[in-house]
XYZ file of N, CA and C in Angstrom:
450
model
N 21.108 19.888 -21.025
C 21.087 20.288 -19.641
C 20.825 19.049 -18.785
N 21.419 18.806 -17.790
C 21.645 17.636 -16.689
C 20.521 18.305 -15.802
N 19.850 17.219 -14.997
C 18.947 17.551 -13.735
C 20.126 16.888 -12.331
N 20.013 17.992 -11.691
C 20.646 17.145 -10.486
C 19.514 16.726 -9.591
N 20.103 15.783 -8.777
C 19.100 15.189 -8.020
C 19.599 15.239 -6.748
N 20.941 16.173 -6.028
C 20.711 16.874 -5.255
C 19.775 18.119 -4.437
N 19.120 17.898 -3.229
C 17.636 18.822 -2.486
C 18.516 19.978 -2.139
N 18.516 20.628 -2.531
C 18.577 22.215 -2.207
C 17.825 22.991 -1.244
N 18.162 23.616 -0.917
C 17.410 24.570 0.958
C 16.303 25.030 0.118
N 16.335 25.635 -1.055
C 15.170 26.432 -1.159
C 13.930 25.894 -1.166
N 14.175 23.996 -0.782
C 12.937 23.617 -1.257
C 12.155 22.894 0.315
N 13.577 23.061 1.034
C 13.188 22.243 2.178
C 12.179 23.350 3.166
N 10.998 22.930 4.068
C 10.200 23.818 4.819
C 10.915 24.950 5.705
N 10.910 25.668 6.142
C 11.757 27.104 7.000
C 11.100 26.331 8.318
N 11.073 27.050 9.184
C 10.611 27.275 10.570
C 11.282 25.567 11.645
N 10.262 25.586 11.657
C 10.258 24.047 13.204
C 9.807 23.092 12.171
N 10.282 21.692 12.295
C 10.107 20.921 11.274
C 8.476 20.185 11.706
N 8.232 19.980 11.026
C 6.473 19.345 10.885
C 6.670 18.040 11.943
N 5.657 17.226 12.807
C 5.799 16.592 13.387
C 4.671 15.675 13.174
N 4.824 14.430 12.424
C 3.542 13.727 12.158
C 2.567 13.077 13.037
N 1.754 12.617 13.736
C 1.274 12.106 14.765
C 0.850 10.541 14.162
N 0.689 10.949 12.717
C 0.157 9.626 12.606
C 0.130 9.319 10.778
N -0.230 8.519 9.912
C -0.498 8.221 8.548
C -1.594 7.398 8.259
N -2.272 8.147 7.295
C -3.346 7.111 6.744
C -3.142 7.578 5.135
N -3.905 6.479 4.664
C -4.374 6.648 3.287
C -5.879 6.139 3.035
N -6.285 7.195 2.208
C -7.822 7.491 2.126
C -8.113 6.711 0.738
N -9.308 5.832 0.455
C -9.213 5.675 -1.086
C -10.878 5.124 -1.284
N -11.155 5.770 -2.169
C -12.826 5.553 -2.415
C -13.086 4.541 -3.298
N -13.739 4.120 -2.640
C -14.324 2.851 -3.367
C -15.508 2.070 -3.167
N -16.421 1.564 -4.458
C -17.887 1.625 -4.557
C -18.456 0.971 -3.606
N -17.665 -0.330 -2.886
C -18.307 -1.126 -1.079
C -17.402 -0.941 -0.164
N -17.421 -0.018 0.407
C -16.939 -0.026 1.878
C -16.497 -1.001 2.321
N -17.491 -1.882 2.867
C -17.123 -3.091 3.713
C -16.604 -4.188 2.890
N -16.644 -4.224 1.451
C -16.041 -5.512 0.671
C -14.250 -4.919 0.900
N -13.858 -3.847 0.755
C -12.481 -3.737 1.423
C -12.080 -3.729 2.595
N -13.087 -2.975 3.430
C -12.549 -3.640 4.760
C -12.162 -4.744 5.093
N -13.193 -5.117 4.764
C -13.152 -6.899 5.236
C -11.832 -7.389 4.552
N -12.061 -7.329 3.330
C -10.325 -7.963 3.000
C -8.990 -7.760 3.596
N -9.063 -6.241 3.949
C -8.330 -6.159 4.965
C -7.701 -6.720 5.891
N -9.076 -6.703 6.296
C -9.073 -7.594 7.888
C -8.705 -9.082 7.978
N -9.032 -9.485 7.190
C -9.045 -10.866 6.871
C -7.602 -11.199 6.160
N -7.080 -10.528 5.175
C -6.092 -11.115 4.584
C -4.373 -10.486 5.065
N -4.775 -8.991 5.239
C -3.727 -8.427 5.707
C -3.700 -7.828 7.395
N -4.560 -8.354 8.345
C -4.305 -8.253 9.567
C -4.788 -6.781 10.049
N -5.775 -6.417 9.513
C -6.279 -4.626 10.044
C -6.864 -4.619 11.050
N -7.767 -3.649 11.674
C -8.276 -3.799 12.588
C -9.471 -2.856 12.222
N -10.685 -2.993 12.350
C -11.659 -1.650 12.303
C -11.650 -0.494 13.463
N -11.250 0.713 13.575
C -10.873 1.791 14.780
C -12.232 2.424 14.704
N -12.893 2.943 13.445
C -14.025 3.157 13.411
C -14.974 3.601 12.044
N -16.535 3.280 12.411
C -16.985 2.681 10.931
C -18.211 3.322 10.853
N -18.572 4.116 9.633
C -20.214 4.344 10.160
C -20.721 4.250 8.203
N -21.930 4.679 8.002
C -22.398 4.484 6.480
C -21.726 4.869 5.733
N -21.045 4.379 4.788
C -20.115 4.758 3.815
C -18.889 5.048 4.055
N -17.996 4.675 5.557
C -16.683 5.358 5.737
C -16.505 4.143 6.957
N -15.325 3.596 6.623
C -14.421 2.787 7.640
C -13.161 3.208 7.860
N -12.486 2.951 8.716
C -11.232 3.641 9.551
C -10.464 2.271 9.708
N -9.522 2.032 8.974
C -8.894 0.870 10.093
C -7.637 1.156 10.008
N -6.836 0.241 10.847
C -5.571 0.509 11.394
C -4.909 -0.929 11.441
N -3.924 -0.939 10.840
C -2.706 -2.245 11.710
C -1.488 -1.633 12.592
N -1.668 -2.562 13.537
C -1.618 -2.592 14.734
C 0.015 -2.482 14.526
N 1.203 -3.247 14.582
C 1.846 -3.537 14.241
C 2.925 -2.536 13.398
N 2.522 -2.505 11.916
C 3.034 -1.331 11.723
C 2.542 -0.260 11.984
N 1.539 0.547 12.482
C 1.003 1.830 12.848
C 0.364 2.389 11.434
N 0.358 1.623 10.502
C -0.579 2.420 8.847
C -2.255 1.833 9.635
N -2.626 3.279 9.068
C -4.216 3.411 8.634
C -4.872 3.502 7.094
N -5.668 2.656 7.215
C -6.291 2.672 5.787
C -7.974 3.332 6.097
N -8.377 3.924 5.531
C -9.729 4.380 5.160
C -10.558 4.413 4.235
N -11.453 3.860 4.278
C -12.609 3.736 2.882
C -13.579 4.645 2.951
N -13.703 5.334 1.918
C -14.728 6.299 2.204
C -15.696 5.615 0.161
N -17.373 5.888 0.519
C -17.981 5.338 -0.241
C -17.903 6.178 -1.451
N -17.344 5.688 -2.679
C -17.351 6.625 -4.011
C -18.750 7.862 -4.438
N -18.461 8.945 -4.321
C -19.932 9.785 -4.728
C -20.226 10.086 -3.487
N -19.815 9.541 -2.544
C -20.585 10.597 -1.405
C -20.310 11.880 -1.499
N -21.659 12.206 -0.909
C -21.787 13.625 -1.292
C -21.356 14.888 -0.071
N -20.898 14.509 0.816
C -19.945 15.352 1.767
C -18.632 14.967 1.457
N -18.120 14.358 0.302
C -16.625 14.054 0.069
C -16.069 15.389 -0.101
N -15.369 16.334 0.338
C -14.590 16.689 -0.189
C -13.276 17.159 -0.844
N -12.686 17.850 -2.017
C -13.369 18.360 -3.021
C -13.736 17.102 -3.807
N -15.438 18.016 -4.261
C -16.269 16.925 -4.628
C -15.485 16.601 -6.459
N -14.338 16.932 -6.329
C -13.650 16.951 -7.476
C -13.091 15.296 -7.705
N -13.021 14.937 -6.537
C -12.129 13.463 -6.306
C -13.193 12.582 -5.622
N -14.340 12.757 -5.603
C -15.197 12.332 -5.248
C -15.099 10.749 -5.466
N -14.647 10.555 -6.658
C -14.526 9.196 -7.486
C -14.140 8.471 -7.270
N -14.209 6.959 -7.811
C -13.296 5.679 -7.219
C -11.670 5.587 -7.349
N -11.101 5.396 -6.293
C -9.292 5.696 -6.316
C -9.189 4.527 -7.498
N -8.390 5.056 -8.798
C -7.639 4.222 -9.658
C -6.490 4.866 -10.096
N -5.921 3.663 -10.456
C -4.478 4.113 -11.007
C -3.233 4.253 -9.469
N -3.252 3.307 -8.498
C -2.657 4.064 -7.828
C -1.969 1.806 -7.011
N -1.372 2.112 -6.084
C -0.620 1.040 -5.467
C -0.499 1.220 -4.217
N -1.327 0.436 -3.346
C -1.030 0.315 -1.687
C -0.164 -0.624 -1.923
N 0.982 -0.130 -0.780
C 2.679 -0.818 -0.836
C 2.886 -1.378 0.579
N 3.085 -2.203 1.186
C 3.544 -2.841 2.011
C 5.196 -3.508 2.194
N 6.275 -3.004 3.085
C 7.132 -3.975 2.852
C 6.755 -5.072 4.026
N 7.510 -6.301 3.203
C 7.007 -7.365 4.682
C 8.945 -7.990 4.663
N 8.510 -9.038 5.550
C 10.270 -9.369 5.703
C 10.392 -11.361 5.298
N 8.886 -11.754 5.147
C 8.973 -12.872 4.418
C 8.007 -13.032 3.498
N 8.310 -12.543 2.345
C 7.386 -12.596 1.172
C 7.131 -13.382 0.686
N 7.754 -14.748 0.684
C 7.305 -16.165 0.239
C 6.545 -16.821 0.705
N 6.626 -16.461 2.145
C 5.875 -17.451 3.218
C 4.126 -16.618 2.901
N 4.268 -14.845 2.481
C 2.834 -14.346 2.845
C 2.454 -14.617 1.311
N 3.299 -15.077 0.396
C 2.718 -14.952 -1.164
C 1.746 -16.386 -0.770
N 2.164 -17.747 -0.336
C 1.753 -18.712 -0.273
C 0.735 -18.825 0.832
N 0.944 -17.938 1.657
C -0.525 -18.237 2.678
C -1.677 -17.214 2.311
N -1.602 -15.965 1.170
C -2.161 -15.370 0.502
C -3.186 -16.382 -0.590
N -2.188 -16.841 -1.397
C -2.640 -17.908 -2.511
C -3.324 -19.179 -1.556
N -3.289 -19.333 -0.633
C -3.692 -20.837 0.288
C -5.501 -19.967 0.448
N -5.102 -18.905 0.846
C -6.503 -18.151 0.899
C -7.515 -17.510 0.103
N -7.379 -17.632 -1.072
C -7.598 -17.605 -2.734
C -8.113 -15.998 -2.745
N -6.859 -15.861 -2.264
C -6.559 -13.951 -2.740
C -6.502 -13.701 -4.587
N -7.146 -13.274 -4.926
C -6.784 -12.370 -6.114
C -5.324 -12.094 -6.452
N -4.186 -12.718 -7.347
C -3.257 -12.270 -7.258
C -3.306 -12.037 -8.524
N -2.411 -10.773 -8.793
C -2.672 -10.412 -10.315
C -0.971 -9.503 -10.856
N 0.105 -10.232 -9.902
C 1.138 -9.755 -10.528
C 2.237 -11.263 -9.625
N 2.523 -12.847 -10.468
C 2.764 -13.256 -9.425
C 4.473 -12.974 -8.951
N 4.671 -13.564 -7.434
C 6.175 -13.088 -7.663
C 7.125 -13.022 -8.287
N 7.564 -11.764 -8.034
C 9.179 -11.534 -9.082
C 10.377 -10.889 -8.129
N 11.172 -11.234 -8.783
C 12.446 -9.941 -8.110
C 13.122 -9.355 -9.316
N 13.411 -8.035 -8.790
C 13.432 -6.889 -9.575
C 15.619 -7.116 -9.712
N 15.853 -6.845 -10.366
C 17.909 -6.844 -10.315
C 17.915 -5.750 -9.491
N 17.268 -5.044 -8.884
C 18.071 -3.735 -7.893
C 17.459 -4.342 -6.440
N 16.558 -5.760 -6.555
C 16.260 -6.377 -5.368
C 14.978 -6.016 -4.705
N 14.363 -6.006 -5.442
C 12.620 -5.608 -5.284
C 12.061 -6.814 -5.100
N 11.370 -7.824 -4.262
C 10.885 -8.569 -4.263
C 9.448 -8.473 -4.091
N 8.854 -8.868 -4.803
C 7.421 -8.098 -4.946
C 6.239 -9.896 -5.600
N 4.814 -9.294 -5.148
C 3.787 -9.594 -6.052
C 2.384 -8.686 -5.656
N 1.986 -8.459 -6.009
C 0.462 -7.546 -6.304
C -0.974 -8.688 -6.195
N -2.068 -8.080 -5.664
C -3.248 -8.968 -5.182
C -3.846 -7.258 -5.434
N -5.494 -8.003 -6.337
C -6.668 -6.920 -6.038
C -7.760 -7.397 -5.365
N -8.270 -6.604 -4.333
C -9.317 -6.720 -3.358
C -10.694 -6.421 -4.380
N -11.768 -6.725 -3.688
C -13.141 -6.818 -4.226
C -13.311 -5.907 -4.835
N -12.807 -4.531 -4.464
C -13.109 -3.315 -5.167
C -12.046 -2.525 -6.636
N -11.162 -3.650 -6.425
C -10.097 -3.712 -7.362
C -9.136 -2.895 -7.048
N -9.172 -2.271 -5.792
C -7.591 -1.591 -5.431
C -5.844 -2.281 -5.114
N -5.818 -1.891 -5.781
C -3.955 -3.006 -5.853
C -3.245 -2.920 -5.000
N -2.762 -4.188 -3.961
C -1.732 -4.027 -3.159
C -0.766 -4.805 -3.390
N 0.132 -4.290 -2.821
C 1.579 -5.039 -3.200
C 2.251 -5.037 -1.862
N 2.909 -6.559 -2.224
C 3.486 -6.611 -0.536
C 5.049 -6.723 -1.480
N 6.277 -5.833 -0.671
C 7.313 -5.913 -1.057
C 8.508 -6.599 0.190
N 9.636 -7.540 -0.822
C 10.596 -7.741 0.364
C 12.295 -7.525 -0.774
N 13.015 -6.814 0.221
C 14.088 -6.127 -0.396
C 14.987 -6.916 0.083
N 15.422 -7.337 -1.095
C 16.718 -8.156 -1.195
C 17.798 -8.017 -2.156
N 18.969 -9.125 -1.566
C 20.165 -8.566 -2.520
C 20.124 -8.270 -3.976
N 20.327 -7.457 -4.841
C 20.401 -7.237 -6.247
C 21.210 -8.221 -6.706
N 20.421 -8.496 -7.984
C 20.655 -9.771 -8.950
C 22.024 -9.147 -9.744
N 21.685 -7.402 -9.744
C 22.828 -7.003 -10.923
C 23.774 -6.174 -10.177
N 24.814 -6.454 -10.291
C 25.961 -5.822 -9.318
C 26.052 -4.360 -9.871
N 25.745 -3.769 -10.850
C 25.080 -2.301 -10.808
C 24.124 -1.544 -9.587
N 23.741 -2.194 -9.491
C 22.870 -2.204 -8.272
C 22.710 -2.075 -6.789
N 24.390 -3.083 -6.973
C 24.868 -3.246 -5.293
C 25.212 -1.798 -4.404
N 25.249 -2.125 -3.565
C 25.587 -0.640 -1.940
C 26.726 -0.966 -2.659
């Protein structure tokens, strides 16, 4: 049996389509401020707002919000996920990845995947912050393998 990977109506929402106002991503982790700060410092954030155990920030620029909330707090909820975010990839595309891999490395970022390009044109490298959450800044370019090509 074949899977198609054509979306079918039955799956798409009914009514008035959803209207986002905004995006963040939430991710717990054991110092607050040792990610903020990296943030701020390496990838250009801004703090919007901050109190014991929970920071809010925002870049300006592209409009993403990031949030730290302190692992184990105990108004997290569900206190099911309470835990430190692992296993997971904050993704960034940027539009000169050479120039931010080298002023990254000039700033003795943590890099722990160094650049590569992918044959379908993934240009990528990965950096972990103090708390060990993985980001990756990506830049999309032409495919190496003409399988690949538009």
């Amino acid at each position: 049996m074949t899977q198609s990977t054509t979306p079918t109506t039955a799956h798409r929402p009914t009514g008035a389509p959803m209207n986002f106002s905004s995006f963040a991503v939430s991710l717990n982790v054991p110092d607050v401020e040792a990610s903020a700060g990296w943030v701020q410092e390496h990838l250009g954030f801004t703090v919007a707002m901050a109190a014991d155990g929970f920071s809010s920030l925002h870049h300006e620029e592209s409009g993403t919000n990031l949030i730290y909330l302190r692992a184990g707090l105990a108004t997290f909820k569900p206190a099911s996920a309470a835990g430190a975010a692992n296993g997971l990839l904050v993704v960034f595309t940027v539009d000169d990845i050479d120039t931010q891999y080298e002023r990254l490395q000039v700033e003795g970022v943590e890099i722990i995947t160094p650049i590569e390009t992918e044959p379908w044109g993934e240009r990528y490298f990965q950096m972990a912050d103090p708390n060990g959450v993985i980001y990756q800044l990506v830049q999309w370019v032409e495919p190496t393998d003409p399988q690949y090509a538009p």
